[in-house]
mmCIF file of C-alpha atoms in Angstrom:
data_model
loop_
_atom_site.group_PDB
_atom_site.id
_atom_site.type_symbol
_atom_site.label_atom_id
_atom_site.label_comp_id
_atom_site.label_asym_id
_atom_site.label_seq_id
_atom_site.Cartn_x
_atom_site.Cartn_y
_atom_site.Cartn_z
ATOM 1 C CA MET A 9 18.647 23.278 15.356
ATOM 2 C CA THR A 10 15.570 25.523 15.690
ATOM 3 C CA THR A 11 15.318 28.184 18.410
ATOM 4 C CA ILE A 12 11.536 28.555 18.300
ATOM 5 C CA ASP A 13 9.911 29.363 21.655
ATOM 6 C CA TRP A 14 7.301 26.590 21.651
ATOM 7 C CA ASP A 15 5.723 27.798 24.899
ATOM 8 C CA ALA A 16 5.030 31.154 23.252
ATOM 9 C CA ALA A 17 3.675 29.391 20.149
ATOM 10 C CA ALA A 18 1.227 27.206 22.093
ATOM 11 C CA ASP A 19 -1.697 29.653 22.044
ATOM 12 C CA THR A 20 -1.742 29.978 18.247
ATOM 13 C CA PHE A 21 -0.305 26.575 17.296
ATOM 14 C CA ASP A 22 -3.686 25.090 16.385
ATOM 15 C CA ASP A 23 -4.463 27.932 13.963
ATOM 16 C CA GLU A 24 -2.509 26.059 11.277
ATOM 17 C CA PRO A 25 -4.930 23.644 9.536
ATOM 18 C CA ASP A 26 -2.628 20.628 9.908
ATOM 19 C CA HIS A 27 -1.948 21.420 13.583
ATOM 20 C CA GLY A 28 -5.416 21.966 15.007
ATOM 21 C CA LEU A 29 -7.261 19.745 12.494
ATOM 22 C CA ARG A 30 -10.304 21.959 12.969
ATOM 23 C CA ASP A 31 -11.427 21.625 9.362
ATOM 24 C CA PRO A 32 -13.386 18.347 8.968
ATOM 25 C CA GLY A 33 -11.751 17.567 5.621
ATOM 26 C CA VAL A 34 -8.225 18.032 6.979
ATOM 27 C CA ARG A 35 -9.084 15.945 10.032
ATOM 28 C CA ARG A 36 -10.467 13.129 7.859
ATOM 29 C CA ALA A 37 -7.336 13.182 5.684
ATOM 30 C CA TRP A 38 -5.043 12.777 8.692
ATOM 31 C CA ALA A 39 -7.297 10.147 10.271
ATOM 32 C CA GLU A 40 -7.144 8.066 7.088
ATOM 33 C CA ARG A 41 -3.354 8.309 6.988
ATOM 34 C CA MET A 42 -3.122 7.358 10.678
ATOM 35 C CA ARG A 43 -5.221 4.234 10.066
ATOM 36 C CA HIS A 44 -2.761 3.282 7.347
ATOM 37 C CA TRP A 45 0.428 4.102 9.273
ATOM 38 C CA LEU A 46 -0.432 2.695 12.702
ATOM 39 C CA PRO A 47 -1.145 -0.974 13.520
ATOM 40 C CA SER A 48 -4.668 -2.129 12.757
ATOM 41 C CA ALA A 49 -5.153 -3.663 16.226
ATOM 42 C CA PRO A 50 -5.208 -1.532 19.415
ATOM 43 C CA SER A 51 -1.561 -0.894 20.255
ATOM 44 C CA ASP A 52 0.795 1.108 22.471
ATOM 45 C CA VAL A 53 1.626 4.321 20.595
ATOM 46 C CA LEU A 54 4.230 6.909 21.634
ATOM 47 C CA ASP A 55 3.688 10.367 20.089
ATOM 48 C CA LEU A 56 6.892 12.410 20.395
ATOM 49 C CA GLY A 57 6.798 16.183 20.048
ATOM 50 C CA CYS A 58 3.034 15.886 20.269
ATOM 51 C CA GLY A 59 2.327 19.627 20.292
ATOM 52 C CA THR A 60 -1.259 20.208 21.334
ATOM 53 C CA GLY A 61 -2.092 16.521 20.871
ATOM 54 C CA SER A 62 -4.079 16.515 17.626
ATOM 55 C CA LEU A 63 -2.507 13.361 16.170
ATOM 56 C CA ALA A 64 -2.434 11.709 19.595
ATOM 57 C CA LEU A 65 -6.189 12.301 19.787
ATOM 58 C CA LEU A 66 -6.735 10.646 16.407
ATOM 59 C CA ALA A 67 -4.707 7.642 17.562
ATOM 60 C CA ALA A 68 -6.693 7.398 20.791
ATOM 61 C CA GLU A 69 -9.982 7.640 18.896
ATOM 62 C CA GLN A 70 -8.820 4.745 16.726
ATOM 63 C CA GLY A 71 -8.477 2.581 19.834
ATOM 64 C CA HIS A 72 -4.757 2.899 20.576
ATOM 65 C CA ARG A 73 -3.206 3.322 24.021
ATOM 66 C CA VAL A 74 -1.386 6.635 23.650
ATOM 67 C CA THR A 75 1.540 8.196 25.488
ATOM 68 C CA ALA A 76 2.265 11.751 24.296
ATOM 69 C CA VAL A 77 5.447 13.717 25.032
ATOM 70 C CA ASP A 78 6.341 17.367 24.424
ATOM 71 C CA LEU A 79 9.214 19.525 25.668
ATOM 72 C CA SER A 80 6.991 22.593 26.072
ATOM 73 C CA PRO A 81 4.942 22.630 29.308
ATOM 74 C CA ARG A 82 2.283 24.802 27.681
ATOM 75 C CA MET A 83 2.008 22.471 24.675
ATOM 76 C CA ALA A 84 1.714 19.524 27.079
ATOM 77 C CA GLU A 85 -1.013 21.346 29.027
ATOM 78 C CA ALA A 86 -2.957 21.912 25.797
ATOM 79 C CA ALA A 87 -2.527 18.237 24.900
ATOM 80 C CA CYS A 88 -3.853 17.233 28.337
ATOM 81 C CA ARG A 89 -6.991 19.264 27.735
ATOM 82 C CA LYS A 90 -7.475 17.884 24.233
ATOM 83 C CA LEU A 91 -6.917 14.273 25.331
ATOM 84 C CA ALA A 92 -9.025 14.442 28.490
ATOM 85 C CA GLY A 93 -11.204 11.357 28.859
ATOM 86 C CA THR A 94 -9.318 9.251 26.305
ATOM 87 C CA GLY A 95 -7.035 7.471 28.784
ATOM 88 C CA ALA A 96 -3.962 8.932 27.079
ATOM 89 C CA GLU A 97 -0.920 9.869 29.171
ATOM 90 C CA VAL A 98 0.837 13.197 28.533
ATOM 91 C CA LEU A 99 4.436 13.706 29.670
ATOM 92 C CA THR A 100 6.711 16.736 29.553
ATOM 93 C CA GLY A 101 10.229 16.087 28.319
ATOM 94 C CA PRO A 102 12.572 16.073 25.316
ATOM 95 C CA ALA A 103 11.496 14.095 22.277
ATOM 96 C CA GLU A 104 15.019 12.853 21.563
ATOM 97 C CA ARG A 105 15.180 11.182 25.014
ATOM 98 C CA PRO A 106 11.557 10.869 26.150
ATOM 99 C CA PRO A 107 10.925 10.189 29.858
ATOM 100 C CA VAL A 108 9.423 6.719 29.386
ATOM 101 C CA GLY A 109 12.006 4.627 31.237
ATOM 102 C CA ASP A 110 12.323 1.084 29.945
ATOM 103 C CA ARG A 111 8.851 0.976 28.376
ATOM 104 C CA ARG A 112 8.546 -0.221 24.788
ATOM 105 C CA PHE A 113 5.892 0.625 22.200
ATOM 106 C CA ASP A 114 4.296 -0.897 19.122
ATOM 107 C CA ALA A 115 4.572 2.395 17.235
ATOM 108 C CA VAL A 116 6.540 5.604 17.728
ATOM 109 C CA LEU A 117 4.902 8.535 15.914
ATOM 110 C CA VAL A 118 6.875 11.720 15.192
ATOM 111 C CA ARG A 119 5.625 14.588 13.032
ATOM 112 C CA HIS A 120 7.787 17.591 12.103
ATOM 113 C CA VAL A 121 10.202 17.150 15.006
ATOM 114 C CA LEU A 122 13.427 15.669 13.592
ATOM 115 C CA TRP A 123 14.138 18.740 11.480
ATOM 116 C CA ALA A 124 14.516 20.792 14.675
ATOM 117 C CA MET A 125 17.089 18.470 16.294
ATOM 118 C CA PRO A 126 20.879 18.919 16.244
ATOM 119 C CA ASP A 127 21.500 15.171 15.655
ATOM 120 C CA PRO A 128 18.551 13.490 13.899
ATOM 121 C CA GLU A 129 20.460 10.235 13.378
ATOM 122 C CA ALA A 130 21.116 9.830 17.117
ATOM 123 C CA ALA A 131 17.455 10.506 17.873
ATOM 124 C CA LEU A 132 16.367 7.870 15.344
ATOM 125 C CA ALA A 133 18.680 5.283 16.858
ATOM 126 C CA HIS A 134 17.244 5.882 20.318
ATOM 127 C CA TRP A 135 13.650 5.842 19.087
ATOM 128 C CA ALA A 136 14.300 2.517 17.366
ATOM 129 C CA SER A 137 15.310 1.119 20.757
ATOM 130 C CA LEU A 138 11.869 2.083 22.092
ATOM 131 C CA VAL A 139 10.055 0.015 19.453
ATOM 132 C CA ARG A 140 9.084 -3.570 20.206
ATOM 133 C CA PRO A 141 10.126 -6.281 17.725
ATOM 134 C CA GLY A 142 7.651 -6.138 14.856
ATOM 135 C CA GLY A 143 6.780 -2.510 15.641
ATOM 136 C CA ARG A 144 7.237 0.607 13.578
ATOM 137 C CA LEU A 145 8.577 4.151 13.489
ATOM 138 C CA VAL A 146 6.221 6.608 11.762
ATOM 139 C CA LEU A 147 7.981 9.796 10.664
ATOM 140 C CA VAL A 148 6.360 12.768 8.933
ATOM 141 C CA GLU A 149 8.956 15.274 7.748
ATOM 142 C CA GLY A 150 9.798 17.546 4.862
ATOM 143 C CA VAL A 151 11.888 20.414 3.524
ATOM 144 C CA TRP A 152 10.645 24.008 3.805
ATOM 145 C CA GLY A 153 12.927 26.557 2.208
ATOM 146 C CA ASP A 154 16.258 26.317 4.031
ATOM 147 C CA SER A 155 14.804 24.148 6.815
ATOM 148 C CA GLY A 156 13.882 20.503 7.037
ATOM 149 C CA LEU A 157 15.313 17.109 6.178
ATOM 150 C CA PRO A 158 15.230 15.483 2.734
ATOM 151 C CA ALA A 159 13.822 11.966 2.630
ATOM 152 C CA ALA A 160 17.086 10.540 1.285
ATOM 153 C CA ARG A 161 18.916 11.460 4.503
ATOM 154 C CA LEU A 162 16.396 9.720 6.742
ATOM 155 C CA LEU A 163 16.173 6.685 4.462
ATOM 156 C CA GLY A 164 19.921 6.294 4.824
ATOM 157 C CA ALA A 165 19.755 6.586 8.608
ATOM 158 C CA LEU A 166 16.845 4.143 8.890
ATOM 159 C CA GLY A 167 18.401 1.476 6.665
ATOM 160 C CA PRO A 168 20.377 -0.282 9.431
ATOM 161 C CA LEU A 169 17.465 0.052 11.883
ATOM 162 C CA ALA A 170 14.575 -1.396 9.884
ATOM 163 C CA ARG A 171 13.725 -4.450 7.811
ATOM 164 C CA ARG A 172 11.273 -2.505 5.641
ATOM 165 C CA ILE A 173 10.653 1.189 4.960
ATOM 166 C CA ASP A 174 7.578 2.574 3.221
ATOM 167 C CA HIS A 175 8.014 6.049 1.707
ATOM 168 C CA GLU A 176 4.904 8.129 0.936
ATOM 169 C CA ARG A 177 4.962 11.515 -0.758
ATOM 170 C CA LEU A 178 2.538 13.922 0.932
ATOM 171 C CA SER A 179 3.206 17.161 -0.958
ATOM 172 C CA ASP A 180 0.503 16.451 -3.521
ATOM 173 C CA VAL A 181 -2.279 15.936 -0.965
ATOM 174 C CA PRO A 182 -3.650 19.427 -0.184
ATOM 175 C CA ALA A 183 -6.318 17.926 2.066
ATOM 176 C CA LEU A 184 -3.598 17.177 4.637
ATOM 177 C CA TRP A 185 -2.422 20.784 4.791
ATOM 178 C CA GLY A 186 -5.609 22.715 4.154
ATOM 179 C CA ARG A 187 -4.082 24.222 1.018
ATOM 180 C CA PRO A 188 -1.802 23.274 -1.888
ATOM 181 C CA VAL A 189 1.881 23.046 -0.937
ATOM 182 C CA HIS A 190 4.876 23.061 -3.240
ATOM 183 C CA ASP A 191 7.693 21.895 -0.983
ATOM 184 C CA GLU A 192 8.819 18.368 -0.076
ATOM 185 C CA ARG A 193 6.611 16.620 2.468
ATOM 186 C CA TYR A 194 6.638 12.891 3.084
ATOM 187 C CA ALA A 195 6.037 10.053 5.523
ATOM 188 C CA LEU A 196 8.356 7.144 6.292
ATOM 189 C CA VAL A 197 7.070 4.020 8.037
ATOM 190 C CA ALA A 198 10.024 1.915 9.190
ATOM 191 C CA ARG A 199 9.219 -1.583 10.467
ATOM 192 C CA THR A 200 11.464 -3.641 12.722
ATOM 193 C CA ALA A 201 11.960 -7.404 12.599
ATOM 194 C CA ARG A 202 9.428 -9.424 14.576
ATOM 195 C CA THR A 203 12.062 -11.555 16.340
ATOM 196 C CA GLY A 204 15.709 -12.432 15.925
ATOM 197 C CA ARG A 205 14.619 -15.293 13.616
ATOM 198 C CA ASP A 206 12.429 -13.040 11.475
ATOM 199 C CA GLU A 207 13.452 -12.668 7.846
ATOM 200 C CA ASP A 208 15.747 -15.747 8.078
ATOM 201 C CA ALA A 209 17.883 -14.067 10.731
ATOM 202 C CA PRO A 210 19.899 -16.285 13.121
ATOM 203 C CA ALA A 211 18.956 -16.682 16.769
ATOM 204 C CA ALA A 212 21.796 -14.373 17.784
ATOM 205 C CA ALA A 213 19.814 -11.445 16.381
ATOM 206 C CA ASP A 214 17.180 -11.577 19.147
ATOM 207 C CA ARG A 215 18.590 -8.297 20.398
ATOM 208 C CA SER A 216 16.780 -6.230 17.741
ATOM 209 C CA GLY A 217 15.313 -3.164 19.407
ATOM 210 C CA GLU A 218 17.589 -3.461 22.502
ATOM 211 C CA ASP A 219 19.605 -0.386 23.480
ATOM 212 C CA THR A 220 23.068 -1.756 24.329
ATOM 213 C CA GLY A 221 24.164 1.621 25.670
ATOM 214 C CA GLY A 222 27.799 1.338 24.616
ATOM 215 C CA ALA A 223 30.225 -0.400 22.309
ATOM 216 C CA PRO A 224 28.493 -3.491 20.904
ATOM 217 C CA ASP A 225 29.740 -6.966 21.625
ATOM 218 C CA ARG A 226 30.132 -9.563 18.878
ATOM 219 C CA GLU A 227 26.497 -10.628 19.215
ATOM 220 C CA GLY A 228 25.311 -7.025 18.850
ATOM 221 C CA GLU A 229 27.399 -6.604 15.724
ATOM 222 C CA GLU A 230 25.773 -9.684 14.196
ATOM 223 C CA ALA A 231 22.307 -8.343 15.036
ATOM 224 C CA ARG A 232 22.981 -5.065 13.281
ATOM 225 C CA THR A 233 24.309 -6.866 10.228
ATOM 226 C CA VAL A 234 21.108 -8.899 10.034
ATOM 227 C CA ARG A 235 18.928 -5.797 10.295
ATOM 228 C CA ALA A 236 20.872 -4.141 7.507
ATOM 229 C CA ARG A 237 20.360 -6.998 5.042
ATOM 230 C CA HIS A 238 18.715 -5.958 1.835
ATOM 231 C CA SER A 239 14.946 -6.348 1.843
ATOM 232 C CA GLU A 240 12.217 -5.153 -0.492
ATOM 233 C CA ILE A 241 8.557 -4.346 -0.442
ATOM 234 C CA VAL A 242 6.549 -6.826 -2.499
ATOM 235 C CA ASP A 243 3.568 -5.434 -4.363
ATOM 236 C CA VAL A 244 0.828 -7.062 -6.438
ATOM 237 C CA HIS A 245 -0.919 -5.760 -9.577
ATOM 238 C CA LEU A 246 -4.109 -6.971 -11.230
ATOM 239 C CA VAL A 247 -4.332 -7.199 -15.026
ATOM 240 C CA LEU A 248 -8.096 -7.583 -15.287
ATOM 241 C CA ARG A 249 -8.961 -8.524 -18.886
ATOM 242 C CA ARG A 250 -12.192 -7.797 -20.759
ATOM 243 C CA GLY A 251 -11.313 -9.077 -24.186
ATOM 244 C CA ASP A 252 -8.542 -6.826 -25.450
ATOM 245 C CA ASP A 253 -9.141 -4.213 -22.750
ATOM 246 C CA VAL A 254 -7.677 -3.901 -19.235
ATOM 247 C CA LEU A 255 -9.108 -2.116 -16.211
ATOM 248 C CA LEU A 256 -7.172 0.889 -14.904
ATOM 249 C CA ALA A 257 -7.745 3.134 -11.890
ATOM 250 C CA ARG A 258 -6.864 6.836 -11.668
ATOM 251 C CA ARG A 259 -5.018 7.551 -8.411
ATOM 252 C CA ALA A 260 -6.213 10.371 -6.156
ATOM 253 C CA GLY A 261 -5.444 11.530 -2.623
ATOM 254 C CA THR A 262 -2.636 9.039 -2.004
ATOM 255 C CA GLY A 263 0.339 11.391 -2.099
ATOM 256 C CA TYR A 264 2.025 9.376 -4.855
ATOM 257 C CA ALA A 265 1.351 9.626 -8.595
ATOM 258 C CA ASP A 266 -2.069 11.179 -8.028
ATOM 259 C CA GLY A 267 -3.910 11.889 -11.271
ATOM 260 C CA LEU A 268 -2.172 9.027 -13.100
ATOM 261 C CA TRP A 269 -3.641 5.728 -14.258
ATOM 262 C CA ASN A 270 -2.414 2.433 -12.853
ATOM 263 C CA GLY A 271 -3.802 -1.042 -12.407
ATOM 264 C CA PRO A 272 -5.454 -2.130 -9.137
ATOM 265 C CA SER A 273 -2.504 -2.826 -6.866
ATOM 266 C CA GLY A 274 -1.116 -2.806 -3.340
ATOM 267 C CA HIS A 275 1.485 -4.145 -0.927
ATOM 268 C CA VAL A 276 1.748 -7.670 0.376
ATOM 269 C CA GLU A 277 1.143 -7.619 4.124
ATOM 270 C CA ASP A 278 3.051 -9.582 6.750
ATOM 271 C CA GLY A 279 2.132 -13.271 6.626
ATOM 272 C CA GLU A 280 0.436 -13.100 3.200
ATOM 273 C CA ASP A 281 1.441 -14.943 0.077
ATOM 274 C CA VAL A 282 1.219 -12.988 -3.160
ATOM 275 C CA ARG A 283 -2.023 -14.637 -4.331
ATOM 276 C CA ALA A 284 -3.758 -13.891 -1.036
ATOM 277 C CA ALA A 285 -2.579 -10.293 -1.262
ATOM 278 C CA MET A 286 -3.943 -9.954 -4.804
ATOM 279 C CA VAL A 287 -7.304 -11.424 -3.783
ATOM 280 C CA ARG A 288 -7.487 -8.954 -0.867
ATOM 281 C CA GLU A 289 -6.485 -5.925 -2.955
ATOM 282 C CA ALA A 290 -9.020 -6.791 -5.682
ATOM 283 C CA ARG A 291 -11.752 -6.971 -3.078
ATOM 284 C CA GLU A 292 -10.706 -3.777 -1.264
ATOM 285 C CA GLU A 293 -10.109 -1.613 -4.345
ATOM 286 C CA ILE A 294 -12.627 -2.734 -6.967
ATOM 287 C CA GLY A 295 -15.069 -4.994 -5.095
ATOM 288 C CA VAL A 296 -14.184 -8.096 -7.115
ATOM 289 C CA GLU A 297 -14.220 -11.352 -5.134
ATOM 290 C CA LEU A 298 -11.573 -13.468 -6.828
ATOM 291 C CA ALA A 299 -10.429 -16.899 -5.696
ATOM 292 C CA PRO A 300 -6.717 -17.762 -5.780
ATOM 293 C CA GLU A 301 -7.350 -20.198 -8.645
ATOM 294 C CA ASP A 302 -8.778 -17.317 -10.740
ATOM 295 C CA LEU A 303 -5.302 -15.756 -10.912
ATOM 296 C CA ARG A 304 -2.601 -16.478 -13.486
ATOM 297 C CA VAL A 305 0.926 -15.083 -13.144
ATOM 298 C CA ALA A 306 1.361 -12.495 -15.891
ATOM 299 C CA LEU A 307 4.707 -10.926 -15.013
ATOM 300 C CA VAL A 308 7.279 -10.526 -12.240
ATOM 301 C CA MET A 309 9.053 -7.170 -12.243
ATOM 302 C CA GLN A 310 11.723 -5.742 -9.975
ATOM 303 C CA HIS A 311 11.297 -2.006 -10.185
ATOM 304 C CA ARG A 312 12.665 1.155 -8.648
ATOM 305 C CA GLY A 313 10.945 4.521 -8.624
ATOM 306 C CA PRO A 314 12.910 7.775 -9.008
ATOM 307 C CA GLY A 315 14.928 8.192 -5.818
ATOM 308 C CA ASP A 316 13.151 5.272 -4.125
ATOM 309 C CA PRO A 317 14.376 1.894 -2.893
ATOM 310 C CA PRO A 318 13.667 -1.090 -5.162
ATOM 311 C CA ARG A 319 10.676 -3.386 -4.801
ATOM 312 C CA THR A 320 9.352 -6.491 -6.511
ATOM 313 C CA GLY A 321 5.966 -6.563 -8.216
ATOM 314 C CA TRP A 322 3.857 -9.592 -9.120
ATOM 315 C CA PHE A 323 1.376 -8.935 -11.950
ATOM 316 C CA PHE A 324 -1.587 -11.336 -12.021
ATOM 317 C CA GLU A 325 -4.020 -11.802 -14.903
ATOM 318 C CA ALA A 326 -7.719 -12.502 -14.293
ATOM 319 C CA ASP A 327 -10.804 -12.482 -16.516
ATOM 320 C CA HIS A 328 -13.616 -9.935 -16.260
ATOM 321 C CA GLY A 329 -16.753 -11.565 -14.910
ATOM 322 C CA ARG A 330 -14.956 -13.550 -12.230
ATOM 323 C CA GLY A 331 -16.002 -12.288 -8.821
ATOM 324 C CA GLY A 332 -18.523 -9.702 -9.952
ATOM 325 C CA GLU A 333 -18.541 -6.348 -11.733
ATOM 326 C CA PRO A 334 -15.725 -4.002 -10.650
ATOM 327 C CA TYR A 335 -16.571 -0.681 -9.041
ATOM 328 C CA ASN A 336 -14.644 1.992 -7.165
ATOM 329 C CA ARG A 337 -14.582 0.921 -3.511
ATOM 330 C CA GLU A 338 -11.937 3.483 -2.491
ATOM 331 C CA PRO A 339 -13.050 6.890 -3.829
ATOM 332 C CA HIS A 340 -10.674 8.560 -1.346
ATOM 333 C CA LYS A 341 -7.759 6.926 -3.207
ATOM 334 C CA CYS A 342 -9.178 6.584 -6.735
ATOM 335 C CA SER A 343 -11.127 9.138 -8.763
ATOM 336 C CA GLU A 344 -12.344 6.767 -11.512
ATOM 337 C CA LEU A 345 -12.132 3.324 -13.101
ATOM 338 C CA ALA A 346 -12.064 2.793 -16.871
ATOM 339 C CA TRP A 347 -11.329 0.097 -19.451
ATOM 340 C CA HIS A 348 -8.451 0.811 -21.846
ATOM 341 C CA PRO A 349 -7.147 -1.129 -24.854
ATOM 342 C CA LEU A 350 -4.054 -3.049 -23.846
ATOM 343 C CA ALA A 351 -2.523 -2.130 -27.204
ATOM 344 C CA ALA A 352 -3.180 1.612 -26.697
ATOM 345 C CA LEU A 353 -2.561 2.445 -23.054
ATOM 346 C CA PRO A 354 -2.910 6.086 -21.918
ATOM 347 C CA ASP A 355 0.197 8.259 -21.686
ATOM 348 C CA ASP A 356 -0.834 9.673 -18.296
ATOM 349 C CA MET A 357 0.018 6.440 -16.522
ATOM 350 C CA VAL A 358 2.489 5.509 -13.796
ATOM 351 C CA ALA A 359 5.665 4.749 -15.730
ATOM 352 C CA TYR A 360 6.597 1.408 -14.194
ATOM 353 C CA GLY A 361 2.975 0.235 -14.289
ATOM 354 C CA ARG A 362 2.689 1.010 -17.968
ATOM 355 C CA ALA A 363 6.039 -0.704 -18.577
ATOM 356 C CA GLY A 364 4.702 -3.802 -16.818
ATOM 357 C CA TYR A 365 1.553 -3.917 -18.959
ATOM 358 C CA GLU A 366 3.550 -3.398 -22.151
ATOM 359 C CA ALA A 367 5.999 -6.156 -21.213
ATOM 360 C CA TYR A 368 3.059 -8.453 -20.460
ATOM 361 C CA ARG A 369 1.542 -7.686 -23.886
ATOM 362 C CA ARG A 370 4.863 -8.540 -25.554
ATOM 363 C CA GLY A 371 4.962 -11.888 -23.770
ATOM 364 C CA GLU A 372 7.826 -10.993 -21.427
ATOM 365 C CA ARG A 373 7.493 -12.575 -18.019
ATOM 366 C CA PHE A 374 10.542 -11.420 -16.003
ATOM 367 C CA VAL A 375 11.543 -7.761 -16.224
ATOM 368 C CA LEU A 376 13.718 -5.144 -14.560
ATOM 369 C CA HIS A 377 12.476 -1.541 -14.587
ATOM 370 C CA TRP A 378 15.034 0.749 -12.951
ATOM 371 C CA HIS A 379 14.320 4.498 -12.952
ATOM 372 C CA GLU A 380 17.082 7.057 -12.920
ATOM 373 C CA ASP A 381 16.727 9.460 -9.971
ATOM 374 C CA ASP A 382 15.671 12.368 -12.190
ATOM 375 C CA ASP A 383 13.125 10.367 -14.227
ATOM 376 C CA PRO A 384 9.472 11.388 -13.897
ATOM 377 C CA VAL A 385 7.068 9.107 -12.052
ATOM 378 C CA ALA A 386 4.639 9.466 -14.963
ATOM 379 C CA HIS A 387 5.196 7.740 -18.284
ATOM 380 C CA ASP A 388 6.980 10.084 -20.667
ATOM 381 C CA PRO A 389 7.535 8.982 -24.275
ATOM 382 C CA GLY A 390 10.598 11.244 -24.362
ATOM 383 C CA VAL A 391 12.382 9.355 -21.573
ATOM 384 C CA PRO A 392 14.438 6.320 -22.648
ATOM 385 C CA GLY A 393 12.746 3.029 -21.876
ATOM 386 C CA ARG A 394 13.929 1.512 -18.604
ATOM 387 C CA SER A 395 12.557 -2.007 -19.088
ATOM 388 C CA VAL A 396 15.055 -4.838 -19.396
ATOM 389 C CA PRO A 397 13.439 -8.216 -20.187
ATOM 390 C CA LEU A 398 15.217 -11.156 -18.590
ATOM 391 C CA PRO A 399 15.629 -14.350 -20.641
ATOM 392 C CA MET A 400 13.805 -17.413 -19.385
ATOM 393 C CA THR A 401 15.326 -20.849 -19.055
ATOM 394 C CA ARG A 402 14.301 -23.248 -21.790
ATOM 395 C CA VAL A 403 13.537 -26.605 -20.205
ATOM 396 C CA SER A 404 13.272 -29.714 -22.355
ATOM 397 C CA PRO A 405 10.875 -32.459 -21.261
ATOM 398 C CA ALA A 406 12.631 -35.189 -19.321
ATOM 399 C CA ALA A 407 13.433 -38.232 -21.410
ATOM 400 C CA GLY A 408 11.620 -41.491 -20.754
#
């Protein structure tokens, strides 16, 4: 547990670029991340360990109803000044047990606070009880020298509390920190079930998010078992064909695999089917207006990144010319688009993405791609291939 005197640090706290967000580029980088991490609609957001209120201010400016909490009275006073006129509420109290009574929130935001706590797992469990069904915990943490928390520890603690966890590497995004950093920095967005029946859970699991305050009864045990069921992110990938070439995008500013080529891709959102997600991602990333009937299933791949939980990817094929000429609609996430021969893909490509394209070219349609924890994210010809094609059932036409 840290022994930093946060009251004494209040006067100079905002001098750090990622604390005060005084540099316009740093502020834009955090604002973009906040739009991604927090709900898209105006929501109730609890910022714990808010410091001088810089992230709380971004959330308020994005239309959210913000409650900010800090243990340090002087930090809370600075946050009050910064948040004046936004309608945000600032409270003084401990982040691990914030003074919010029985209120519940759509999102609980915590940046660089857990590392300073004597029992991070207990704090996470309590914070999860403050999140409404369907809400989210947003955690920004890292490891600095001998301090901090590795992502693997928090992923393990969040597993029983969430139905889905998104893990974003932030170390490779200098715009967030005002300078290059070489330690481990990351964000985890842990989402709770919408209701007890969400994700095929039984009605007895309606207690998700409720703090039982003691030894669980049989119903509570069932609810926790449901929340701990295995679940995966589903992502979609576009194989846009122009003859023998495919369109690739070079990642930039995302915090994951930046500088590497990959196909246009993204996550399936709540309530979307995979075709609708692919249509949306094609429009958002490359400005191509595809219809669902323009898409053909190219490949389904269950894949796991180094040290990450598994996910399932749907690769869809579409023809160039459908929906307009592609262009880079997200220059903050992509530095360039280019056509590449499918038979001669670039080496500087995300490893599982390249494996998916190569499997597609070979005519494989169901594939496992399971990284070892020490594998590189980038394709490396010296690393053993991780793709395992799965045989397909041969179905004979029905007689008669």
